[in-house]
Tab-separated table of N, CA, C and O in Angstrom:
chain	number	residue	atom	x	y	z
T	1	MET	N	-13.434	23.097	84.211
T	1	MET	CA	-13.176	21.614	84.681
T	1	MET	C	-13.834	21.659	86.146
T	1	MET	O	-13.851	22.098	86.689
T	2	LYS	N	-14.759	19.945	85.865
T	2	LYS	CA	-15.197	19.856	87.145
T	2	LYS	C	-14.086	18.805	88.150
T	2	LYS	O	-13.635	18.121	87.990
T	3	ASN	N	-14.627	18.904	89.419
T	3	ASN	CA	-13.523	18.426	90.615
T	3	ASN	C	-14.734	17.584	91.468
T	3	ASN	O	-15.698	17.687	91.388
T	4	GLU	N	-14.125	16.417	92.076
T	4	GLU	CA	-14.778	16.170	93.244
T	4	GLU	C	-13.815	16.042	94.207
T	4	GLU	O	-12.621	15.573	93.946
T	5	LEU	N	-14.191	15.530	95.450
T	5	LEU	CA	-13.634	15.014	96.535
T	5	LEU	C	-13.792	13.496	97.064
T	5	LEU	O	-14.676	13.255	96.817
T	6	ILE	N	-12.727	12.917	97.092
T	6	ILE	CA	-12.756	11.181	97.038
T	6	ILE	C	-12.387	11.570	99.074
T	6	ILE	O	-11.608	12.077	99.188
T	7	ILE	N	-13.437	10.894	99.590
T	7	ILE	CA	-13.213	10.792	100.840
T	7	ILE	C	-12.738	9.282	101.399
T	7	ILE	O	-13.819	8.436	101.077
T	8	CYS	N	-11.932	9.186	102.343
T	8	CYS	CA	-11.747	7.620	102.441
T	8	CYS	C	-11.102	7.696	104.193
T	8	CYS	O	-10.581	8.017	104.316
T	9	ILE	N	-12.208	6.248	104.849
T	9	ILE	CA	-12.156	6.861	106.347
T	9	ILE	C	-11.252	5.297	106.589
T	9	ILE	O	-12.273	4.168	106.184
T	10	VAL	N	-10.300	5.229	107.477
T	10	VAL	CA	-9.429	4.503	107.345
T	10	VAL	C	-9.233	4.021	109.247
T	10	VAL	O	-9.531	5.012	109.885
T	11	GLU	N	-9.020	2.857	109.673
T	11	GLU	CA	-8.364	2.919	111.192
T	11	GLU	C	-7.039	3.759	111.031
T	11	GLU	O	-5.990	3.831	110.054
T	12	ARG	N	-7.062	4.173	112.411
T	12	ARG	CA	-5.613	5.377	112.572
T	12	ARG	C	-4.886	4.510	112.081
T	12	ARG	O	-4.486	3.309	112.625
T	13	GLY	N	-3.547	5.090	111.354
T	13	GLY	CA	-2.170	4.488	111.128
T	13	GLY	C	-2.381	3.879	109.817
T	13	GLY	O	-0.980	3.477	109.233
T	14	LYS	N	-3.539	3.990	109.181
T	14	LYS	CA	-3.700	3.314	108.038
T	14	LYS	C	-3.669	4.079	106.558
T	14	LYS	O	-3.957	3.609	105.622
T	15	SER	N	-3.420	5.540	106.894
T	15	SER	CA	-3.671	6.090	105.864
T	15	SER	C	-2.608	6.371	104.643
T	15	SER	O	-2.624	6.719	103.726
T	16	ASN	N	-1.438	6.103	104.812
T	16	ASN	CA	-0.298	6.246	104.100
T	16	ASN	C	-0.375	5.745	103.127
T	16	ASN	O	-0.110	6.013	101.761
T	17	PRO	N	-0.270	4.570	102.656
T	17	PRO	CA	-0.289	3.854	101.975
T	17	PRO	C	-1.458	4.233	100.723
T	17	PRO	O	-1.277	4.013	99.782
T	18	VAL	N	-3.071	4.563	101.583
T	18	VAL	CA	-3.949	5.087	100.584
T	18	VAL	C	-3.477	6.044	99.639
T	18	VAL	O	-3.643	6.981	98.635
T	19	CYS	N	-2.461	7.482	100.633
T	19	CYS	CA	-2.273	8.665	100.084
T	19	CYS	C	-1.266	8.303	99.097
T	19	CYS	O	-1.260	8.854	97.836
T	20	LYS	N	-0.392	7.364	99.162
T	20	LYS	CA	1.039	7.258	98.174
T	20	LYS	C	0.118	6.397	97.171
T	20	LYS	O	0.453	6.795	95.408
T	21	ALA	N	-0.954	5.654	96.880
T	21	ALA	CA	-1.960	5.070	95.841
T	21	ALA	C	-2.369	6.099	95.500
T	21	ALA	O	-2.205	6.005	94.070
T	22	ALA	N	-2.645	6.838	95.975
T	22	ALA	CA	-3.683	8.216	95.149
T	22	ALA	C	-3.030	9.232	94.374
T	22	ALA	O	-2.919	9.473	93.266
T	23	VAL	N	-1.698	9.552	94.797
T	23	VAL	CA	-0.693	10.252	94.454
T	23	VAL	C	-0.233	9.588	92.970
T	23	VAL	O	0.382	9.958	92.129
T	24	GLN	N	0.311	8.192	93.080
T	24	GLN	CA	0.545	7.566	91.994
T	24	GLN	C	-0.204	7.098	91.156
T	24	GLN	O	0.151	7.401	89.828
T	25	ALA	N	-1.744	7.232	91.236
T	25	ALA	CA	-2.484	7.732	90.339
T	25	ALA	C	-2.938	8.997	89.628
T	25	ALA	O	-4.007	8.894	89.005
T	26	GLY	N	-2.321	9.608	90.386
T	26	GLY	CA	-2.251	11.173	89.519
T	26	GLY	C	-3.155	12.151	90.656
T	26	GLY	O	-3.151	13.505	89.994
T	27	ALA	N	-3.198	11.829	91.648
T	27	ALA	CA	-3.812	12.902	92.330
T	27	ALA	C	-2.601	13.816	92.856
T	27	ALA	O	-1.603	13.216	92.929
T	28	GLN	N	-2.864	15.539	93.294
T	28	GLN	CA	-1.649	16.266	93.801
T	28	GLN	C	-1.235	15.930	94.918
T	28	GLN	O	-0.182	16.432	95.573
T	29	GLY	N	-2.267	15.447	96.136
T	29	GLY	CA	-2.110	14.968	97.513
T	29	GLY	C	-3.258	14.615	98.123
T	29	GLY	O	-4.102	14.411	97.438
T	30	ALA	N	-3.134	14.962	99.471
T	30	ALA	CA	-4.085	14.565	100.178
T	30	ALA	C	-4.010	15.213	101.433
T	30	ALA	O	-2.782	15.404	102.205
T	31	THR	N	-5.219	15.200	102.481
T	31	THR	CA	-5.546	15.821	103.495
T	31	THR	C	-5.707	14.756	104.233
T	31	THR	O	-6.645	14.157	104.237
T	32	ILE	N	-4.993	14.482	105.887
T	32	ILE	CA	-5.641	13.275	106.665
T	32	ILE	C	-5.871	14.329	108.004
T	32	ILE	O	-5.535	15.234	108.436
T	33	VAL	N	-7.307	14.078	108.463
T	33	VAL	CA	-7.478	14.525	109.843
T	33	VAL	C	-7.969	13.579	110.989
T	33	VAL	O	-8.077	12.073	109.866
T	34	TYR	N	-8.052	13.184	111.710
T	34	TYR	CA	-8.093	12.215	112.971
T	34	TYR	C	-9.525	12.469	113.406
T	34	TYR	O	-10.064	13.808	113.521
T	35	GLY	N	-10.231	11.365	113.954
T	35	GLY	CA	-11.385	11.406	114.433
T	35	GLY	C	-11.784	9.987	115.264
T	35	GLY	O	-10.437	9.474	114.847
T	36	ARG	N	-12.772	9.805	115.188
T	36	ARG	CA	-13.276	8.588	116.055
T	36	ARG	C	-14.988	8.275	115.516
T	36	ARG	O	-15.542	9.316	115.440
T	37	GLY	N	-15.497	7.235	115.235
T	37	GLY	CA	-16.811	7.051	114.881
T	37	GLY	C	-17.315	6.599	116.005
T	37	GLY	O	-17.583	6.469	117.269
T	38	SER	N	-19.026	7.412	116.335
T	38	SER	CA	-19.607	7.352	117.228
T	38	SER	C	-20.187	6.059	117.447
T	38	SER	O	-20.972	5.918	118.467
T	39	GLY	N	-20.462	5.329	116.392
T	39	GLY	CA	-20.967	3.473	116.476
T	39	GLY	C	-19.566	2.532	117.126
T	39	GLY	O	-20.331	1.450	117.213
T	40	GLU	N	-18.532	3.121	117.421
T	40	GLU	CA	-17.427	2.104	117.803
T	40	GLU	C	-18.083	1.958	119.185
T	40	GLU	O	-18.426	2.634	120.136
T	41	LEU	N	-17.458	0.515	119.643
T	41	LEU	CA	-17.105	0.420	121.018
T	41	LEU	C	-16.089	0.683	121.782
T	41	LEU	O	-14.901	0.784	120.961
T	42	THR	N	-16.191	1.207	123.151
T	42	THR	CA	-14.928	1.322	123.772
T	42	THR	C	-14.350	0.064	124.603
T	42	THR	O	-15.294	-0.411	124.663
T	43	TYR	N	-13.468	-0.162	124.313
T	43	TYR	CA	-12.527	-1.117	124.608
T	43	TYR	C	-12.011	-1.244	126.402
T	43	TYR	O	-11.718	0.199	126.374
T	44	SER	N	-12.279	-1.491	127.458
T	44	SER	CA	-11.999	-1.376	128.841
T	44	SER	C	-10.614	-2.924	128.564
T	44	SER	O	-10.823	-3.769	128.576
T	45	PHE	N	-9.652	-1.915	129.338
T	45	PHE	CA	-8.305	-3.035	129.486
T	45	PHE	C	-8.323	-2.564	131.120
T	45	PHE	O	-9.306	-2.318	131.755
T	46	PHE	N	-7.133	-3.034	131.516
T	46	PHE	CA	-6.649	-2.861	133.268
T	46	PHE	C	-7.017	-1.541	133.467
T	46	PHE	O	-6.614	-0.576	132.787
T	47	HIS	N	-7.127	-1.779	134.759
T	47	HIS	CA	-7.590	-0.146	136.061
T	47	HIS	C	-8.693	0.758	135.008
T	47	HIS	O	-8.098	1.781	135.054
T	48	SER	N	-9.493	0.111	134.639
T	48	SER	CA	-10.400	0.899	133.859
T	48	SER	C	-9.983	1.951	132.929
T	48	SER	O	-10.718	3.144	132.562
T	49	LEU	N	-8.740	1.588	132.036
T	49	LEU	CA	-8.344	2.833	130.886
T	49	LEU	C	-9.283	2.353	129.794
T	49	LEU	O	-9.173	0.891	129.579
T	50	ASN	N	-9.704	2.963	129.031
T	50	ASN	CA	-10.348	3.085	127.876
T	50	ASN	C	-10.204	3.461	126.672
T	50	ASN	O	-9.097	4.581	126.575
T	51	VAL	N	-9.996	2.635	125.509
T	51	VAL	CA	-9.443	3.137	124.178
T	51	VAL	C	-10.445	2.929	123.566
T	51	VAL	O	-11.121	2.351	123.073
T	52	ASP	N	-10.979	4.409	122.620
T	52	ASP	CA	-11.350	4.532	121.588
T	52	ASP	C	-10.649	4.031	120.388
T	52	ASP	O	-9.407	3.875	120.328
T	53	ALA	N	-11.429	3.522	119.183
T	53	ALA	CA	-11.274	3.116	118.160
T	53	ALA	C	-10.971	4.171	117.480
T	53	ALA	O	-11.809	4.887	117.086
T	54	SER	N	-9.891	4.870	116.955
T	54	SER	CA	-9.546	6.092	116.278
T	54	SER	C	-9.490	6.051	114.671
T	54	SER	O	-9.532	4.640	113.938
T	55	LYS	N	-9.832	6.810	114.109
T	55	LYS	CA	-9.970	6.748	112.726
T	55	LYS	C	-9.149	7.737	111.695
T	55	LYS	O	-8.818	9.029	112.168
T	56	GLU	N	-8.809	7.620	110.424
T	56	GLU	CA	-7.919	8.764	109.563
T	56	GLU	C	-9.117	8.925	108.677
T	56	GLU	O	-9.435	8.019	108.062
T	57	VAL	N	-9.400	10.406	108.528
T	57	VAL	CA	-9.891	10.510	107.241
T	57	VAL	C	-9.243	11.279	106.109
T	57	VAL	O	-8.512	12.207	106.438
T	58	ILE	N	-9.472	10.813	104.856
T	58	ILE	CA	-8.351	11.266	104.230
T	58	ILE	C	-9.071	11.713	102.971
T	58	ILE	O	-10.302	11.286	102.458
T	59	TYR	N	-8.619	12.825	102.554
T	59	TYR	CA	-9.751	13.677	101.619
T	59	TYR	C	-8.889	14.185	100.204
T	59	TYR	O	-7.368	14.339	100.430
T	60	ILE	N	-9.153	13.580	99.448
T	60	ILE	CA	-7.948	13.807	97.883
T	60	ILE	C	-9.210	14.351	96.800
T	60	ILE	O	-10.362	14.008	96.792
T	61	LEU	N	-8.579	15.630	96.546
T	61	LEU	CA	-9.330	16.679	95.314
T	61	LEU	C	-8.879	16.417	94.173
T	61	LEU	O	-7.627	16.556	94.120
T	62	ILE	N	-9.662	15.854	93.490
T	62	ILE	CA	-9.121	15.074	92.053
T	62	ILE	C	-9.882	16.416	90.865
T	62	ILE	O	-11.387	16.399	91.285
T	63	PRO	N	-9.103	16.382	89.868
T	63	PRO	CA	-10.518	16.298	88.490
T	63	PRO	C	-10.991	15.408	88.255
T	63	PRO	O	-10.986	14.096	88.379
T	64	GLU	N	-12.651	15.345	87.762
T	64	GLU	CA	-13.601	14.634	87.575
T	64	GLU	C	-13.062	13.556	86.549
T	64	GLU	O	-13.434	12.494	86.788
T	65	THR	N	-11.842	13.741	85.419
T	65	THR	CA	-11.321	13.232	84.829
T	65	THR	C	-10.783	11.894	85.140
T	65	THR	O	-10.456	10.789	84.594
T	66	LEU	N	-9.910	12.153	86.474
T	66	LEU	CA	-9.261	11.205	87.256
T	66	LEU	C	-10.011	10.146	88.344
T	66	LEU	O	-9.166	9.390	88.989
T	67	HIS	N	-11.132	10.315	88.357
T	67	HIS	CA	-12.067	9.194	88.944
T	67	HIS	C	-11.680	8.383	89.566
T	67	HIS	O	-11.238	7.391	90.066
T	68	GLN	N	-12.121	7.329	87.877
T	68	GLN	CA	-11.943	5.929	87.863
T	68	GLN	C	-10.336	5.444	88.608
T	68	GLN	O	-10.111	4.528	89.369
T	69	THR	N	-9.623	6.401	87.911
T	69	THR	CA	-8.370	5.747	88.263
T	69	THR	C	-7.626	6.111	89.896
T	69	THR	O	-7.281	5.029	90.606
T	70	VAL	N	-8.097	6.902	90.148
T	70	VAL	CA	-7.978	7.671	92.067
T	70	VAL	C	-8.364	7.004	92.792
T	70	VAL	O	-8.088	5.792	93.432
T	71	PHE	N	-9.872	6.424	92.427
T	71	PHE	CA	-10.939	6.232	93.333
T	71	PHE	C	-10.198	4.484	93.502
T	71	PHE	O	-10.378	3.988	94.525
T	72	SER	N	-10.132	3.895	92.211
T	72	SER	CA	-10.351	2.316	92.687
T	72	SER	C	-8.758	2.018	93.349
T	72	SER	O	-8.502	1.145	93.630
T	73	ALA	N	-7.659	3.228	93.100
T	73	ALA	CA	-6.658	2.791	93.516
T	73	ALA	C	-6.353	3.163	95.158
T	73	ALA	O	-5.994	2.538	95.799
T	74	VAL	N	-7.190	3.963	95.768
T	74	VAL	CA	-7.555	4.132	96.702
T	74	VAL	C	-8.321	2.986	97.592
T	74	VAL	O	-7.917	2.365	98.646
T	75	CYS	N	-9.372	2.547	97.191
T	75	CYS	CA	-10.007	1.406	97.392
T	75	CYS	C	-9.185	0.391	97.461
T	75	CYS	O	-9.564	-0.481	98.515
T	76	LYS	N	-8.323	-0.061	96.603
T	76	LYS	CA	-7.283	-0.809	96.638
T	76	LYS	C	-6.572	-1.023	97.929
T	76	LYS	O	-6.068	-1.820	98.611
T	77	ALA	N	-5.643	0.021	97.675
T	77	ALA	CA	-4.522	0.110	99.039
T	77	ALA	C	-5.495	-0.037	100.235
T	77	ALA	O	-4.691	-0.329	101.169
T	78	ALA	N	-6.838	0.936	100.396
T	78	ALA	CA	-7.217	0.825	101.853
T	78	ALA	C	-7.965	-0.548	102.063
T	78	ALA	O	-8.335	-0.875	103.102
T	79	GLU	N	-7.798	-1.481	101.186
T	79	GLU	CA	-8.365	-2.654	101.760
T	79	GLU	C	-10.163	-2.776	101.574
T	79	GLU	O	-10.325	-3.395	102.501
T	80	ILE	N	-10.741	-1.640	100.872
T	80	ILE	CA	-12.269	-1.414	101.298
T	80	ILE	C	-12.750	-2.722	101.248
T	80	ILE	O	-13.915	-2.958	101.448
T	81	ALA	N	-12.749	-3.723	99.918
T	81	ALA	CA	-13.109	-4.925	99.767
T	81	ALA	C	-13.309	-5.898	100.855
T	81	ALA	O	-14.311	-6.932	101.057
T	82	GLN	N	-12.564	-5.593	101.854
T	82	GLN	CA	-12.601	-6.354	103.228
T	82	GLN	C	-13.393	-5.785	104.372
T	82	GLN	O	-13.410	-4.782	104.632
T	83	LYS	N	-14.439	-6.591	105.295
T	83	LYS	CA	-15.580	-5.983	106.103
T	83	LYS	C	-14.684	-5.179	107.095
T	83	LYS	O	-13.718	-5.983	107.741
T	84	GLY	N	-15.051	-4.077	107.495
T	84	GLY	CA	-14.259	-3.524	108.632
T	84	GLY	C	-13.388	-2.831	107.828
T	84	GLY	O	-12.281	-2.262	109.154
T	85	ARG	N	-13.104	-2.544	107.069
T	85	ARG	CA	-11.629	-2.000	106.880
T	85	ARG	C	-11.665	-0.439	106.441
T	85	ARG	O	-10.829	0.407	106.703
T	86	GLY	N	-13.053	-0.142	106.051
T	86	GLY	CA	-12.977	1.500	105.849
T	86	GLY	C	-14.308	1.404	105.297
T	86	GLY	O	-14.910	0.754	104.584
T	87	ILE	N	-14.257	2.696	104.604
T	87	ILE	CA	-15.491	3.025	103.679
T	87	ILE	C	-14.473	4.403	102.760
T	87	ILE	O	-13.830	5.073	102.978
T	88	ALA	N	-15.189	4.440	101.178
T	88	ALA	CA	-14.400	5.535	100.662
T	88	ALA	C	-15.739	6.040	99.604
T	88	ALA	O	-16.729	5.056	99.370
T	89	PHE	N	-15.511	7.161	99.056
T	89	PHE	CA	-16.943	7.634	98.432
T	89	PHE	C	-16.232	8.881	98.192
T	89	PHE	O	-15.366	9.340	98.326
T	90	ALA	N	-16.883	9.039	97.130
T	90	ALA	CA	-16.871	10.546	96.166
T	90	ALA	C	-18.349	11.563	96.192
T	90	ALA	O	-18.897	10.864	95.769
T	91	ILE	N	-17.571	12.518	96.043
T	91	ILE	CA	-18.841	13.940	96.109
T	91	ILE	C	-18.326	14.737	95.382
T	91	ILE	O	-17.369	15.193	94.733
T	92	PRO	N	-19.679	15.393	94.246
T	92	PRO	CA	-19.011	16.577	93.481
T	92	PRO	C	-18.564	17.492	93.866
T	92	PRO	O	-19.082	17.906	94.917
T	93	VAL	N	-17.786	18.340	93.709
T	93	VAL	CA	-17.336	19.980	94.087
T	93	VAL	C	-17.693	21.013	93.146
T	93	VAL	O	-17.310	20.967	92.115
T	94	LEU	N	-18.429	22.056	93.366
T	94	LEU	CA	-18.861	22.735	92.769
T	94	LEU	C	-18.218	23.614	92.513
T	94	LEU	O	-18.083	24.194	91.223
T	95	GLU	N	-17.430	23.999	93.426
T	95	GLU	CA	-16.340	25.330	92.630
T	95	GLU	C	-14.549	24.587	93.700
T	95	GLU	O	-14.964	24.528	94.987
T	96	SER	N	-13.831	25.137	93.607
T	96	SER	CA	-12.567	24.969	94.208
T	96	SER	C	-11.412	26.115	93.381
T	96	SER	O	-11.806	26.559	92.564
T	97	SER	N	-10.441	26.179	94.083
T	97	SER	CA	-9.472	26.924	93.814
T	97	SER	C	-8.732	26.208	92.589
T	97	SER	O	-7.770	27.039	92.539
T	98	LEU	N	-8.959	25.124	92.529
T	98	LEU	CA	-8.476	24.284	91.553
T	98	LEU	C	-8.608	24.808	89.997
T	98	LEU	O	-8.044	24.694	89.112
T	99	ASP	N	-10.196	25.022	90.242
T	99	ASP	CA	-10.814	26.151	89.056
T	99	ASP	C	-10.016	26.956	88.372
T	99	ASP	O	-9.858	27.497	87.590
T	100	ALA	N	-9.752	28.048	89.503
T	100	ALA	CA	-9.039	29.154	88.952
T	100	ALA	C	-7.648	28.837	88.772
T	100	ALA	O	-7.006	29.673	87.859
T	101	ILE	N	-7.017	28.041	89.114
T	101	ILE	CA	-5.458	27.644	88.415
T	101	ILE	C	-5.354	27.099	87.223
T	101	ILE	O	-4.859	27.265	86.720
T	102	ALA	N	-6.597	25.958	87.016
T	102	ALA	CA	-6.391	25.740	85.657
T	102	ALA	C	-6.778	26.830	84.295
T	102	ALA	O	-6.732	26.228	83.589
T	103	GLN	N	-7.409	27.619	84.924
T	103	GLN	CA	-8.107	28.567	83.787
T	103	GLN	C	-7.327	29.879	84.153
T	103	GLN	O	-8.023	30.379	85.172
T	104	PRO	N	-6.420	30.356	83.419
T	104	PRO	CA	-5.551	31.521	83.299
T	104	PRO	C	-6.705	32.847	83.187
T	104	PRO	O	-7.586	32.561	82.514
T	105	GLU	N	-6.494	33.543	83.834
T	105	GLU	CA	-7.222	34.669	84.076
T	105	GLU	C	-7.025	35.663	82.613
T	105	GLU	O	-6.494	35.830	81.905
């Protein structure tokens, strides 16, 4: 069985609907990590307090057969079609522990 990794990057605090949509579309779950973009502007407020635009990176490992369903659900939930909302992409996974689970020894 071939697998792929869907990666979705959204603004901080926006990952819950994306994860829920992925699970409802057939994914087993998701992993969320926090980061910030290098191309982001730093906003300066009162008393030289700087606030960086934070991001959440969502990793969703799925069987290749679920690609269209899960990817579409993720893009819709993240509102990717709207400019500045985020990005989603998928990459093939050569090997994973899902392969060992799916095929009995």
